[in-house]
PDB file of C-alpha atoms in Angstrom:
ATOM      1  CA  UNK A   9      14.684  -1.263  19.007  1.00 75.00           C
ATOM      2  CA  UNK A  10      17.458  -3.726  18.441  1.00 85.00           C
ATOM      3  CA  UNK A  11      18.819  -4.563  14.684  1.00 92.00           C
ATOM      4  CA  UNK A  12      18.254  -8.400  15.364  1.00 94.00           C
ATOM      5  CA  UNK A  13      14.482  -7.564  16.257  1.00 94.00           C
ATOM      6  CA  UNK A  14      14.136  -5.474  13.105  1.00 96.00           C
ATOM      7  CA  UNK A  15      15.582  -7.945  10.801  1.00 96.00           C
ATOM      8  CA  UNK A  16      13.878 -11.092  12.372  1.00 97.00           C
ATOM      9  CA  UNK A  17      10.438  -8.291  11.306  1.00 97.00           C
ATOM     10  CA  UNK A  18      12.185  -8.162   7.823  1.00 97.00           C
ATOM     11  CA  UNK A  19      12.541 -11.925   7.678  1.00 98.00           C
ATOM     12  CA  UNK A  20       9.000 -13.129   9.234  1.00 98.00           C
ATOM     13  CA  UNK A  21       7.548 -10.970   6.767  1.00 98.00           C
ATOM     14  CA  UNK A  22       9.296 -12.376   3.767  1.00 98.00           C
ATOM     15  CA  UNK A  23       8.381 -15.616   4.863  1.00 98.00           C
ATOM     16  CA  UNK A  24       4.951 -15.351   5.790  1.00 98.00           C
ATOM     17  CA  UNK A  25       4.372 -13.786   2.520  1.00 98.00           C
ATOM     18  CA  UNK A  26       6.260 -16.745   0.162  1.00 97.00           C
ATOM     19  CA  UNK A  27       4.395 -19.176   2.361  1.00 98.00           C
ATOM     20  CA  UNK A  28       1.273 -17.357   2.311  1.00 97.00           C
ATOM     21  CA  UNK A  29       1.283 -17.434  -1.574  1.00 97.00           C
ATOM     22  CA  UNK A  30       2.054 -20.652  -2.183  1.00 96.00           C
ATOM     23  CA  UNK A  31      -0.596 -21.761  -0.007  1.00 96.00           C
ATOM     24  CA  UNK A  32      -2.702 -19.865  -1.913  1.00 96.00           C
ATOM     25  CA  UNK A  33      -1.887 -21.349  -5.871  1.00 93.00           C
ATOM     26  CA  UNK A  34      -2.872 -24.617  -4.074  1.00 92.00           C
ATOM     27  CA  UNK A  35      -6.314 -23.541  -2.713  1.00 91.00           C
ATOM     28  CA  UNK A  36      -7.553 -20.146  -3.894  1.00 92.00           C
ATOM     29  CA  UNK A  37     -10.866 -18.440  -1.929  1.00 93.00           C
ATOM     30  CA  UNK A  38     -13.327 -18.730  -4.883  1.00 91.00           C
ATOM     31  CA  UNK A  39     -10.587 -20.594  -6.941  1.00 93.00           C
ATOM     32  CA  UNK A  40      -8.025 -18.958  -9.343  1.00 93.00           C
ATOM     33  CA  UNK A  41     -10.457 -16.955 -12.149  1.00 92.00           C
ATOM     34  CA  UNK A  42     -12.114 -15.025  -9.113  1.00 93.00           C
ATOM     35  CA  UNK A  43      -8.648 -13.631  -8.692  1.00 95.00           C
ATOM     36  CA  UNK A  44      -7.655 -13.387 -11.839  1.00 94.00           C
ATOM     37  CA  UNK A  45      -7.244  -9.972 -13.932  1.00 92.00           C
ATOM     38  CA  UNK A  46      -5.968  -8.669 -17.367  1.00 88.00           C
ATOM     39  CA  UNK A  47      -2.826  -6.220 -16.929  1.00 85.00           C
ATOM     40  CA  UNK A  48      -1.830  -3.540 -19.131  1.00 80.00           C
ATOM     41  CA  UNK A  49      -0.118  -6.028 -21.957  1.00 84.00           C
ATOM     42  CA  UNK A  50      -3.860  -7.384 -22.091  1.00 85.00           C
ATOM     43  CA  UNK A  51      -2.618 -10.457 -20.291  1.00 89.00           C
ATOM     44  CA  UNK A  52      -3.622 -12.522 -16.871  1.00 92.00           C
ATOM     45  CA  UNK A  53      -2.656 -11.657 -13.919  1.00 94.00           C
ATOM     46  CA  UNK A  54      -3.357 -13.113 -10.206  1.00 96.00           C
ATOM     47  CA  UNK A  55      -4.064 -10.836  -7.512  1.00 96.00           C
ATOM     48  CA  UNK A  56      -3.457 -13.744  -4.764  1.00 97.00           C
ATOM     49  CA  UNK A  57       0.170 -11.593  -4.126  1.00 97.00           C
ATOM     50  CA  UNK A  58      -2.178  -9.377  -2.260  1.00 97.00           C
ATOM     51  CA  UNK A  59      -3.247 -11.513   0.533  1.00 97.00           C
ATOM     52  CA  UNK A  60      -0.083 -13.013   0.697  1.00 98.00           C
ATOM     53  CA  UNK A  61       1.491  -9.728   0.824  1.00 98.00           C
ATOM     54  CA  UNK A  62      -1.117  -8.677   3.354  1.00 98.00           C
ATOM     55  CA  UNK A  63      -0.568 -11.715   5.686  1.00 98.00           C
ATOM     56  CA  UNK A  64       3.235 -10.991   5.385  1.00 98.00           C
ATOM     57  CA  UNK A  65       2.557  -7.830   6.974  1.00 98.00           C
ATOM     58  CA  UNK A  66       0.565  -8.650   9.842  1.00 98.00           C
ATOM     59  CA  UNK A  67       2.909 -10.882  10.812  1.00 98.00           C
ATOM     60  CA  UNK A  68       6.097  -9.371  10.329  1.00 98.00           C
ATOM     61  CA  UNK A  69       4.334  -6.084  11.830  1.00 97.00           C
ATOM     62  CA  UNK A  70       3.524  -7.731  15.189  1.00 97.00           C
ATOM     63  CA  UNK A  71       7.306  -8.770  15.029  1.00 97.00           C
ATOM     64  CA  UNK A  72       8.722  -5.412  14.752  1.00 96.00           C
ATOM     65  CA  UNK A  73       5.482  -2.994  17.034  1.00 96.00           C
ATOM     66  CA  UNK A  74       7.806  -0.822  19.610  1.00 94.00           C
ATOM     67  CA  UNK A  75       4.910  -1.665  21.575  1.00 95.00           C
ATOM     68  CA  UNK A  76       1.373  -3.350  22.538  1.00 96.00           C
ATOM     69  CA  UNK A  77      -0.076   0.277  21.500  1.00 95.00           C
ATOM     70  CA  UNK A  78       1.743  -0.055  18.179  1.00 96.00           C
ATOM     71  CA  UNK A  79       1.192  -3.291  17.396  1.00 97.00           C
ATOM     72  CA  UNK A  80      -2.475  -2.673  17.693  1.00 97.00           C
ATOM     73  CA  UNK A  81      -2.289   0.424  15.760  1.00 97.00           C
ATOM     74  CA  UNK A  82      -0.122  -1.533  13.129  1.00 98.00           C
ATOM     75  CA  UNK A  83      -2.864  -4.344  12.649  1.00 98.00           C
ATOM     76  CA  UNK A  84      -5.950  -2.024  12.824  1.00 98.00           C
ATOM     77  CA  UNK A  85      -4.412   0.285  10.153  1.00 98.00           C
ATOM     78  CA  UNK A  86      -3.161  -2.788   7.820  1.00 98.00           C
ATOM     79  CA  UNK A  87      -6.059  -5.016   8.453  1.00 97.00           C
ATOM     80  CA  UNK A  88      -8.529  -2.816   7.520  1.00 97.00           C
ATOM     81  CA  UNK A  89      -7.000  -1.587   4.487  1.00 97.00           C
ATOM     82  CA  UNK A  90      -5.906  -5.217   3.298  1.00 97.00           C
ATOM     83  CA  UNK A  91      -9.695  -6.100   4.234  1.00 96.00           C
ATOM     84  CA  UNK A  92     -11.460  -3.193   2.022  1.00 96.00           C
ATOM     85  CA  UNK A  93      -9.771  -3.313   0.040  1.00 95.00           C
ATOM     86  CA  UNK A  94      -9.533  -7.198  -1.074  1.00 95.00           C
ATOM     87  CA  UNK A  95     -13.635  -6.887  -1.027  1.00 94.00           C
ATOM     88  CA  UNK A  96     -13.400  -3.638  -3.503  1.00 92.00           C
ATOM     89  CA  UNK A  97     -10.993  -5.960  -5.820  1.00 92.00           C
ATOM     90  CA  UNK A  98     -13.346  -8.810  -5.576  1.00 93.00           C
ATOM     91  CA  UNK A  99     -16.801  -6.843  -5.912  1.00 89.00           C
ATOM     92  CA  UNK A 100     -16.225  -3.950  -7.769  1.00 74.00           C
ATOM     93  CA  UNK A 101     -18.566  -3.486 -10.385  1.00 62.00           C
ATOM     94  CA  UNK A 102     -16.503  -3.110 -13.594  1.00 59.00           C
ATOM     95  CA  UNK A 103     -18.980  -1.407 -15.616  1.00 52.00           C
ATOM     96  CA  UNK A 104     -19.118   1.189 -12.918  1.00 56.00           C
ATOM     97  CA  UNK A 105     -17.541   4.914 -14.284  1.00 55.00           C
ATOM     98  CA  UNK A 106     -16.782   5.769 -10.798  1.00 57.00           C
ATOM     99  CA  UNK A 107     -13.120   5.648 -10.582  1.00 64.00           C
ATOM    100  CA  UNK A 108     -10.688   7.273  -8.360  1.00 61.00           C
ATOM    101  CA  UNK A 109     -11.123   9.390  -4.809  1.00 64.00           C
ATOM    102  CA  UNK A 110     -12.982  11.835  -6.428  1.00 64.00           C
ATOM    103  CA  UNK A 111     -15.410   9.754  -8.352  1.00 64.00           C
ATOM    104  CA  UNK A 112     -15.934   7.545  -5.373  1.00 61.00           C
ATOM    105  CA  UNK A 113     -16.241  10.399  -2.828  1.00 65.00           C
ATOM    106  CA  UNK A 114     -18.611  11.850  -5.205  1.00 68.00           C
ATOM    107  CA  UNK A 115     -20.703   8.897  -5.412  1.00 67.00           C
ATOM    108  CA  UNK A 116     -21.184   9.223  -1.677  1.00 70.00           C
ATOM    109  CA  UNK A 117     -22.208  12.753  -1.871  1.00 69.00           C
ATOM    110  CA  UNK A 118     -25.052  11.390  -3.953  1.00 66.00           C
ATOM    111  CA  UNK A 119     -26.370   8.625  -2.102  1.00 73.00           C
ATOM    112  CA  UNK A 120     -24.117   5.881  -3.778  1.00 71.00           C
ATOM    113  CA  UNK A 121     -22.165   3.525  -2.140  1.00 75.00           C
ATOM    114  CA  UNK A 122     -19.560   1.505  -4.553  1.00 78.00           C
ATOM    115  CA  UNK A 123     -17.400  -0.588  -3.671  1.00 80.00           C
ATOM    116  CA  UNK A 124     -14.461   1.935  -3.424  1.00 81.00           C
ATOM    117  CA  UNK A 125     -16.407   4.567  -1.753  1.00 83.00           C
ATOM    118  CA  UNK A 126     -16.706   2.004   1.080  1.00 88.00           C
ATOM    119  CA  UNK A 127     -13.030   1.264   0.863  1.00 92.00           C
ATOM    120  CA  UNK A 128     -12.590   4.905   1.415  1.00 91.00           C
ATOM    121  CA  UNK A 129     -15.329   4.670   4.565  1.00 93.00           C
ATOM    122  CA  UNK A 130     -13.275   1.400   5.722  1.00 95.00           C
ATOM    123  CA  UNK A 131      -9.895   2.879   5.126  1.00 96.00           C
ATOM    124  CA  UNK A 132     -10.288   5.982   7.056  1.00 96.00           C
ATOM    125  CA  UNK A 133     -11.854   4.896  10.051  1.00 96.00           C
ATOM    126  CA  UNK A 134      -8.977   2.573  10.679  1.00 97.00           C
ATOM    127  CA  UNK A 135      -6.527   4.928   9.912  1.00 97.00           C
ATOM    128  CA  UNK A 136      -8.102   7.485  12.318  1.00 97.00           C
ATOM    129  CA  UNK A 137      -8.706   4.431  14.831  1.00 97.00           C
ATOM    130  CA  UNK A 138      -4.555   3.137  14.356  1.00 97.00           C
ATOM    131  CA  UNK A 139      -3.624   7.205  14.632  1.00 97.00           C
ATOM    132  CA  UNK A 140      -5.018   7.699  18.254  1.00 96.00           C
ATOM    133  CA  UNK A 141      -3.165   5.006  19.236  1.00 95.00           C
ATOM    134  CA  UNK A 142       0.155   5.555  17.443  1.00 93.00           C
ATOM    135  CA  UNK A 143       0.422   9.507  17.794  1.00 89.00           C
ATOM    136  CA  UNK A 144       2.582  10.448  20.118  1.00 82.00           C
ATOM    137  CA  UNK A 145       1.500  12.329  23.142  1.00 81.00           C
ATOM    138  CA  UNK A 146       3.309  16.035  23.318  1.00 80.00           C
ATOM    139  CA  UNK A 147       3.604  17.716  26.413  1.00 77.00           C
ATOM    140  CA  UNK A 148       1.376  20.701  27.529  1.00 77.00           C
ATOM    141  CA  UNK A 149      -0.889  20.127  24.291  1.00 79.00           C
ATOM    142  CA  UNK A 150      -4.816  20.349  25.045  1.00 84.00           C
ATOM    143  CA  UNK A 151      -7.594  18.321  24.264  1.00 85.00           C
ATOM    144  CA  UNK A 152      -7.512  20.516  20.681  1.00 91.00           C
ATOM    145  CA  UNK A 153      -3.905  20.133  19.428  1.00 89.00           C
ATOM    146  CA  UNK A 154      -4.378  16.326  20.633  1.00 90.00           C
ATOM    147  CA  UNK A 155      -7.302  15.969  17.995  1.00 94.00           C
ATOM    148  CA  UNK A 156      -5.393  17.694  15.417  1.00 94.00           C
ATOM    149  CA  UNK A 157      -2.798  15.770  15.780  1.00 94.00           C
ATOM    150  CA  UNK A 158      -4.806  12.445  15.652  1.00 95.00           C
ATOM    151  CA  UNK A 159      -6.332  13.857  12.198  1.00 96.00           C
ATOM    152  CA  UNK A 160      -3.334  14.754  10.458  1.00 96.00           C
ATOM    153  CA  UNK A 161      -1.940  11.086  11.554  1.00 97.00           C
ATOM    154  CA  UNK A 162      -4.972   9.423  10.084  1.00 97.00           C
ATOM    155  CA  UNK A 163      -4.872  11.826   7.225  1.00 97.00           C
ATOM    156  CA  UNK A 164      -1.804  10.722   6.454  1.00 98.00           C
ATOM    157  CA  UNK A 165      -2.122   7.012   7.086  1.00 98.00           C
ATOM    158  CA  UNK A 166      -4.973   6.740   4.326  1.00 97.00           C
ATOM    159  CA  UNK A 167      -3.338   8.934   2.298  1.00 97.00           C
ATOM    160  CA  UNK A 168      -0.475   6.507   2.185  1.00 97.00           C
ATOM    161  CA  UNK A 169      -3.112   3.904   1.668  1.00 97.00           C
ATOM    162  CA  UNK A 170      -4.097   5.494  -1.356  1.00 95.00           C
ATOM    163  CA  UNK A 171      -0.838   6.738  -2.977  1.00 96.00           C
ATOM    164  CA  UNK A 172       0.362   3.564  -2.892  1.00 97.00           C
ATOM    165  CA  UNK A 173      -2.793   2.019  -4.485  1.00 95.00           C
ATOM    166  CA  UNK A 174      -2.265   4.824  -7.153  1.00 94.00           C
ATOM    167  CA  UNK A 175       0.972   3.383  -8.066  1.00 94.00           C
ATOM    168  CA  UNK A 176       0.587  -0.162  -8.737  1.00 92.00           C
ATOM    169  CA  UNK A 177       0.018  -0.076 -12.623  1.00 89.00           C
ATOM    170  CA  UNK A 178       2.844  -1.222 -13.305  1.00 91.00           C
ATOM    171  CA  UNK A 179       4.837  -4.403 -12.586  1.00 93.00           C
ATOM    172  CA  UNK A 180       7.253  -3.902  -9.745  1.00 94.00           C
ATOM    173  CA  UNK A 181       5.888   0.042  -9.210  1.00 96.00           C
ATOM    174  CA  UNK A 182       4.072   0.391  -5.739  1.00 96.00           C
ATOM    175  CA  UNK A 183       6.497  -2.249  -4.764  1.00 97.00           C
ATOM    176  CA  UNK A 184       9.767  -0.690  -5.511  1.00 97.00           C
ATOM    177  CA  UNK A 185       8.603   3.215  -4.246  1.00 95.00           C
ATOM    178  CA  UNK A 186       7.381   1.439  -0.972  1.00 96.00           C
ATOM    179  CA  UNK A 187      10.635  -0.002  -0.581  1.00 96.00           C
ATOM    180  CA  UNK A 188      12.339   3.093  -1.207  1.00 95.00           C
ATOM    181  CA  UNK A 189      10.316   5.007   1.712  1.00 94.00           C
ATOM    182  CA  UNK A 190      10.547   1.822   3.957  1.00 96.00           C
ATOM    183  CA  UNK A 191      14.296   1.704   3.498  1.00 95.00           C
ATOM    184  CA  UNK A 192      15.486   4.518   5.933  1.00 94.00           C
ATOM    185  CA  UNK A 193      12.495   4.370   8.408  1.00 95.00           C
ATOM    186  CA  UNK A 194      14.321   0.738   8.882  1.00 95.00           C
ATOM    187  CA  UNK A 195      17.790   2.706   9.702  1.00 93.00           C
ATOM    188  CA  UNK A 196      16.572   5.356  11.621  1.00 92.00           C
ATOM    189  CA  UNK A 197      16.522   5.149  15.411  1.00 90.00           C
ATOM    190  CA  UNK A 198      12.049   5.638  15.424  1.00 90.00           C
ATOM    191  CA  UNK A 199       9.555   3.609  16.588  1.00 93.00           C
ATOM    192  CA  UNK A 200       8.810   2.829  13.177  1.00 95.00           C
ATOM    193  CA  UNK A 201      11.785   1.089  12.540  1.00 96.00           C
ATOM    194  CA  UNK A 202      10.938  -2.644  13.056  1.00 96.00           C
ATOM    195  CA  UNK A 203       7.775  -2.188  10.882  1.00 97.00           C
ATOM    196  CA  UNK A 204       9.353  -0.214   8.711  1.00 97.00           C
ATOM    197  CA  UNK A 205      11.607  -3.389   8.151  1.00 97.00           C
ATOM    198  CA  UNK A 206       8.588  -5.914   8.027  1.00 98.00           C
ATOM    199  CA  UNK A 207       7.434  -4.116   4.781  1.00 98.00           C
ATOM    200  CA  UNK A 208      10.731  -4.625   3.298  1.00 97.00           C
ATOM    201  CA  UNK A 209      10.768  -7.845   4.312  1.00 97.00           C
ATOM    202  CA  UNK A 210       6.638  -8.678   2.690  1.00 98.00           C
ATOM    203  CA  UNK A 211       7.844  -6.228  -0.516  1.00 97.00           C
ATOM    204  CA  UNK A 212      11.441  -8.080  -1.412  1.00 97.00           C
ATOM    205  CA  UNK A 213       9.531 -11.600  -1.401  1.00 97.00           C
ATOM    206  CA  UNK A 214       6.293 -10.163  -3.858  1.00 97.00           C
ATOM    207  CA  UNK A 215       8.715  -8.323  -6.064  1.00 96.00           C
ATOM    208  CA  UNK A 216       9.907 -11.262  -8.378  1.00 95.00           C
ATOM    209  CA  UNK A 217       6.491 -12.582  -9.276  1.00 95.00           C
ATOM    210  CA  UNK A 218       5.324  -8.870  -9.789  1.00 96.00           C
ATOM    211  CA  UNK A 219       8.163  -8.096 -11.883  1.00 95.00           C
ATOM    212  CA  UNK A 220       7.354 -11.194 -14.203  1.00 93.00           C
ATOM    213  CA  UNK A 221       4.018 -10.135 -14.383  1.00 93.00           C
ATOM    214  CA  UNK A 222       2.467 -13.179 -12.946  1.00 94.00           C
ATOM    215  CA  UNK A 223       1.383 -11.098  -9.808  1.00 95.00           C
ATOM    216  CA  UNK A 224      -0.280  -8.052  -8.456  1.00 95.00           C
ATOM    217  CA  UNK A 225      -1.115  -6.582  -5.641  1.00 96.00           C
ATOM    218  CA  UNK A 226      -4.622  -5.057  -6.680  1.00 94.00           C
ATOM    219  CA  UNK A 227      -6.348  -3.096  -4.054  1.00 95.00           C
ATOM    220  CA  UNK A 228      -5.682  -5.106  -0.841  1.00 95.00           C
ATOM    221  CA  UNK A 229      -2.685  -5.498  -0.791  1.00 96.00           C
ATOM    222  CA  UNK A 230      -1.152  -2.156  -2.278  1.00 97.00           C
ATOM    223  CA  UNK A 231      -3.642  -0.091   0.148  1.00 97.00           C
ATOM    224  CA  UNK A 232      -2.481  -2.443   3.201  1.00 98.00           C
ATOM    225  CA  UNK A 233       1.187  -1.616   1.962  1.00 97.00           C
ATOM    226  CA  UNK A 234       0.550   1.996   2.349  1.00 97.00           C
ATOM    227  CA  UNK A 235      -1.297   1.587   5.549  1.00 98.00           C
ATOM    228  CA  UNK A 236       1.520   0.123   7.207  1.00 98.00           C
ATOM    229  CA  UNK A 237       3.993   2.801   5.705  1.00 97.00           C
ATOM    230  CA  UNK A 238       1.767   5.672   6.844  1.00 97.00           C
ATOM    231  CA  UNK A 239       1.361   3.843  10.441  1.00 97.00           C
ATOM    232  CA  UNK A 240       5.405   3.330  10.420  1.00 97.00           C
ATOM    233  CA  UNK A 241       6.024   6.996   9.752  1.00 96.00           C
ATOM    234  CA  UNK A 242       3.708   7.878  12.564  1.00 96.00           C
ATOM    235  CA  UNK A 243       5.498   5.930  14.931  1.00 96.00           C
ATOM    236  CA  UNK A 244       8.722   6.977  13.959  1.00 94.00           C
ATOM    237  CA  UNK A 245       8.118  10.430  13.076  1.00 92.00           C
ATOM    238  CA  UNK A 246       7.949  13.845  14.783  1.00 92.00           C
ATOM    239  CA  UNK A 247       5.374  16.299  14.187  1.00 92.00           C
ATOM    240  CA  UNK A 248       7.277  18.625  11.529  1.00 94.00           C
ATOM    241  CA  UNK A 249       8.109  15.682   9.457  1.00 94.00           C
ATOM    242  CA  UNK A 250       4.496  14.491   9.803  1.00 95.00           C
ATOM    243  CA  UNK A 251       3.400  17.636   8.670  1.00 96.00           C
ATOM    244  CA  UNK A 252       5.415  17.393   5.551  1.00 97.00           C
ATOM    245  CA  UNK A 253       4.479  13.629   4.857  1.00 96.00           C
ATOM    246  CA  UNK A 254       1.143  14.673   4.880  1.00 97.00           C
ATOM    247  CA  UNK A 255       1.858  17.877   2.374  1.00 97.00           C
ATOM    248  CA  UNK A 256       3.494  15.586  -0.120  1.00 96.00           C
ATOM    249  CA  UNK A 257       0.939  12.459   0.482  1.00 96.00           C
ATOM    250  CA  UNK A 258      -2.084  15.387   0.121  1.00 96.00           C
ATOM    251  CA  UNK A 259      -0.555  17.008  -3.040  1.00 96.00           C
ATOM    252  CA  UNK A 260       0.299  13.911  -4.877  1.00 95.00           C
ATOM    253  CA  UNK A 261      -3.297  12.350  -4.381  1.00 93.00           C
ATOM    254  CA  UNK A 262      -5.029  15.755  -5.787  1.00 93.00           C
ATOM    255  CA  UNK A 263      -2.194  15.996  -8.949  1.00 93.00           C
ATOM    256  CA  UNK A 264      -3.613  12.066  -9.400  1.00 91.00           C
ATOM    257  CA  UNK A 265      -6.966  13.499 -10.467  1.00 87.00           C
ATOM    258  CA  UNK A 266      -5.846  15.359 -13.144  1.00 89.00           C
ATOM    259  CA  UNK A 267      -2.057  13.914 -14.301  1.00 91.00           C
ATOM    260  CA  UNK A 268      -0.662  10.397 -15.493  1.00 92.00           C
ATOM    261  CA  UNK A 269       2.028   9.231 -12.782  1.00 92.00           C
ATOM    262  CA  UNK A 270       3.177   6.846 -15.435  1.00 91.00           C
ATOM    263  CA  UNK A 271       3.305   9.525 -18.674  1.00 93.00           C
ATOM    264  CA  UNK A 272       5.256  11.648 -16.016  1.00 94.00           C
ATOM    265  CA  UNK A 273       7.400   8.855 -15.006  1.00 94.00           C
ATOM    266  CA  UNK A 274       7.908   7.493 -17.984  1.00 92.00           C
ATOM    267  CA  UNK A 275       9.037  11.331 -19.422  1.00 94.00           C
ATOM    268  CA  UNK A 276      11.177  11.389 -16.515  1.00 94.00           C
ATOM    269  CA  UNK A 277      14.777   9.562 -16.978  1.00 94.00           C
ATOM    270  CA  UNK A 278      15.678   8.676 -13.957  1.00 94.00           C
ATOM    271  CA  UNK A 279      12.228   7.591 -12.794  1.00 94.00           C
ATOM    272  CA  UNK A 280      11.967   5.940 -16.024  1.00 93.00           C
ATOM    273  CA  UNK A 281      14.996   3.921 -15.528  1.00 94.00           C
ATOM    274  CA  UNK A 282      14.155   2.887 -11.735  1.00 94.00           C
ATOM    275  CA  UNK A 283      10.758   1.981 -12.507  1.00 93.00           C
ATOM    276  CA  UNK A 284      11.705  -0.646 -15.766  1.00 92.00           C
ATOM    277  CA  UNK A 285      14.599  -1.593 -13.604  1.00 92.00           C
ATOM    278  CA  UNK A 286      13.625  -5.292 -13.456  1.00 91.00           C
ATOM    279  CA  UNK A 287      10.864  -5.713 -15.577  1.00 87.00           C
ATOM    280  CA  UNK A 288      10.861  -7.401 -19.047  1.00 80.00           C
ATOM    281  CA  UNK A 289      11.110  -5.703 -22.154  1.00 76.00           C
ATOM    282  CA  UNK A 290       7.470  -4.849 -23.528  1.00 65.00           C
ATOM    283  CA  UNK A 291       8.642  -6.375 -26.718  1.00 55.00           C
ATOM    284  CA  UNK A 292       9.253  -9.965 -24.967  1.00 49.00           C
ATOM    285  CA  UNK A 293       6.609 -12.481 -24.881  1.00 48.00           C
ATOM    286  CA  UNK A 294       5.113 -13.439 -21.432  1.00 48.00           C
ATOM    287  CA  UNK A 295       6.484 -16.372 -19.983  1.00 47.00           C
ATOM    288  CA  UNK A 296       4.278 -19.676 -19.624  1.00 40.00           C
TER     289      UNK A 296
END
């Protein structure tokens, strides 16, 4: 794919995002307390960066698809994340003790369907949907290895979904560690690399308002983020590295169950140090 196609992706999807979101202070869905939240200082904090972010996305994405079948598997994979995830942020029932894959999935197991445990239902169908279209085809594989193949993709594409989701609990967090995955997909010579460049593009125009902790990206948009990274790296990727995505993606979501990702990071120099990089000080007052 040419650079000037991969940074007009970059640059539709900043855009579309900015524009997005300031369309959005003027007329909020519901109007601005549906879409407000408290944030870990116990202060307010919009969630309207996450349909900006997710429009960004979209658009950039169809910008920088290799192809029609990537395109589509771009938008399925991002729109349905952005979508069920945007209803769990706006329905969830707060009261609810059900929190996290396990809780959810468990709630299924029993009958119950919350919020998230349709996000999970919503999520993974369109991942699984966006994988059989953007898996690559090997030669002299069977109907078998073809259908393994399609369910490691998806696996991985929801996983993505969710790591990223797992991550934004902090100003600046999912943001910056999407960035940081996006960044050499948009070098490298894959498939991936003009979407790979669109989420750079959506992340770098959310990141100053999330950093100020003004804005988040709350379910739909951090799970659309993820969706687009996992459907990027399954573009761009071949099967070995897939594999390994999918290792670290599966591992990370299981340690989530049981470990902190911010005690860890935050006992972790150098993750310590990226992750307040651009932040304020906890000490200083929010601006108003």
């Amino acid at each position: 794919m040419p650079v000037v196609r991969r940074v007009l992706a970059g640059v539709v999807g900043a855009v579309t995002t900015s524009v997005v979101r300031g369309a959005l202070d003027q007329q909020a869905p519901g109007g601005q307390a549906r879409w407000t939240r408290t944030n870990h200082r116990g202060e307010p904090v919009s969630m309207l960066e996450g349909p900006a972010v997710a429009a960004g996305l979209l658009a950039g994405l169809a910008v920088g698809a290799p192809n029609a079948r990537g395109a589509a598997a771009l938008t399925v994979a991002t729109g349905a994340a952005a979508a069920f995830g945007i209803v769990d942020d706006l329905a969830e029932d707060a009261s609810a003790k059900r929190k996290g894959l396990k809780g959810h999935l468990g709630a299924l197991a029993h009958g119950e369907l919350t919020t998230g445990g349709l996000k999970v239902l919503g999520i993974g169908v369109g991942a699984l949907a966006a994988a059989t279209l953007a898996t690559p085809r090997r030669e002299g594989v069977g109907t078998v290895g073809r259908l393994v193949d399609i369910g490691t993709s998806g696996a991985l594409i929801a996983l993505s979904a969710n790591l990223v989701n797992l991550l934004d609990l902090r100003p600046g967090r999912a943001l910056k560690a999407a960035t940081l995955v996006a960044g050499p997909l948009t070098l490298a010579p894959g498939a991936g690399g003009g979407a790979a460049a669109a989420i750079g593009g959506a992340a770098y125009a959310a990141l100053d308002e999330d950093l100020a902790e003004t804005d988040m990206l709350g379910d739909g948009g951090a799970n659309a983020l993820g969706a687009a990274l996992g459907t990027a790296l399954v573009l761009s990727a071949p099967r070995p590295v897939r594999l390994a995505a999918l290792a670290v993606t599966a591992a990370l979501t299981v340690a989530s169950e049981k470990v902190s990702f911010t005690k860890v990071i935050e006992s972790t120099p150098v993750l310590r140090e990226v992750d307040a990089w651009g932040r304020r000080p906890v000490h200083t007052p929010a601006a108003r």
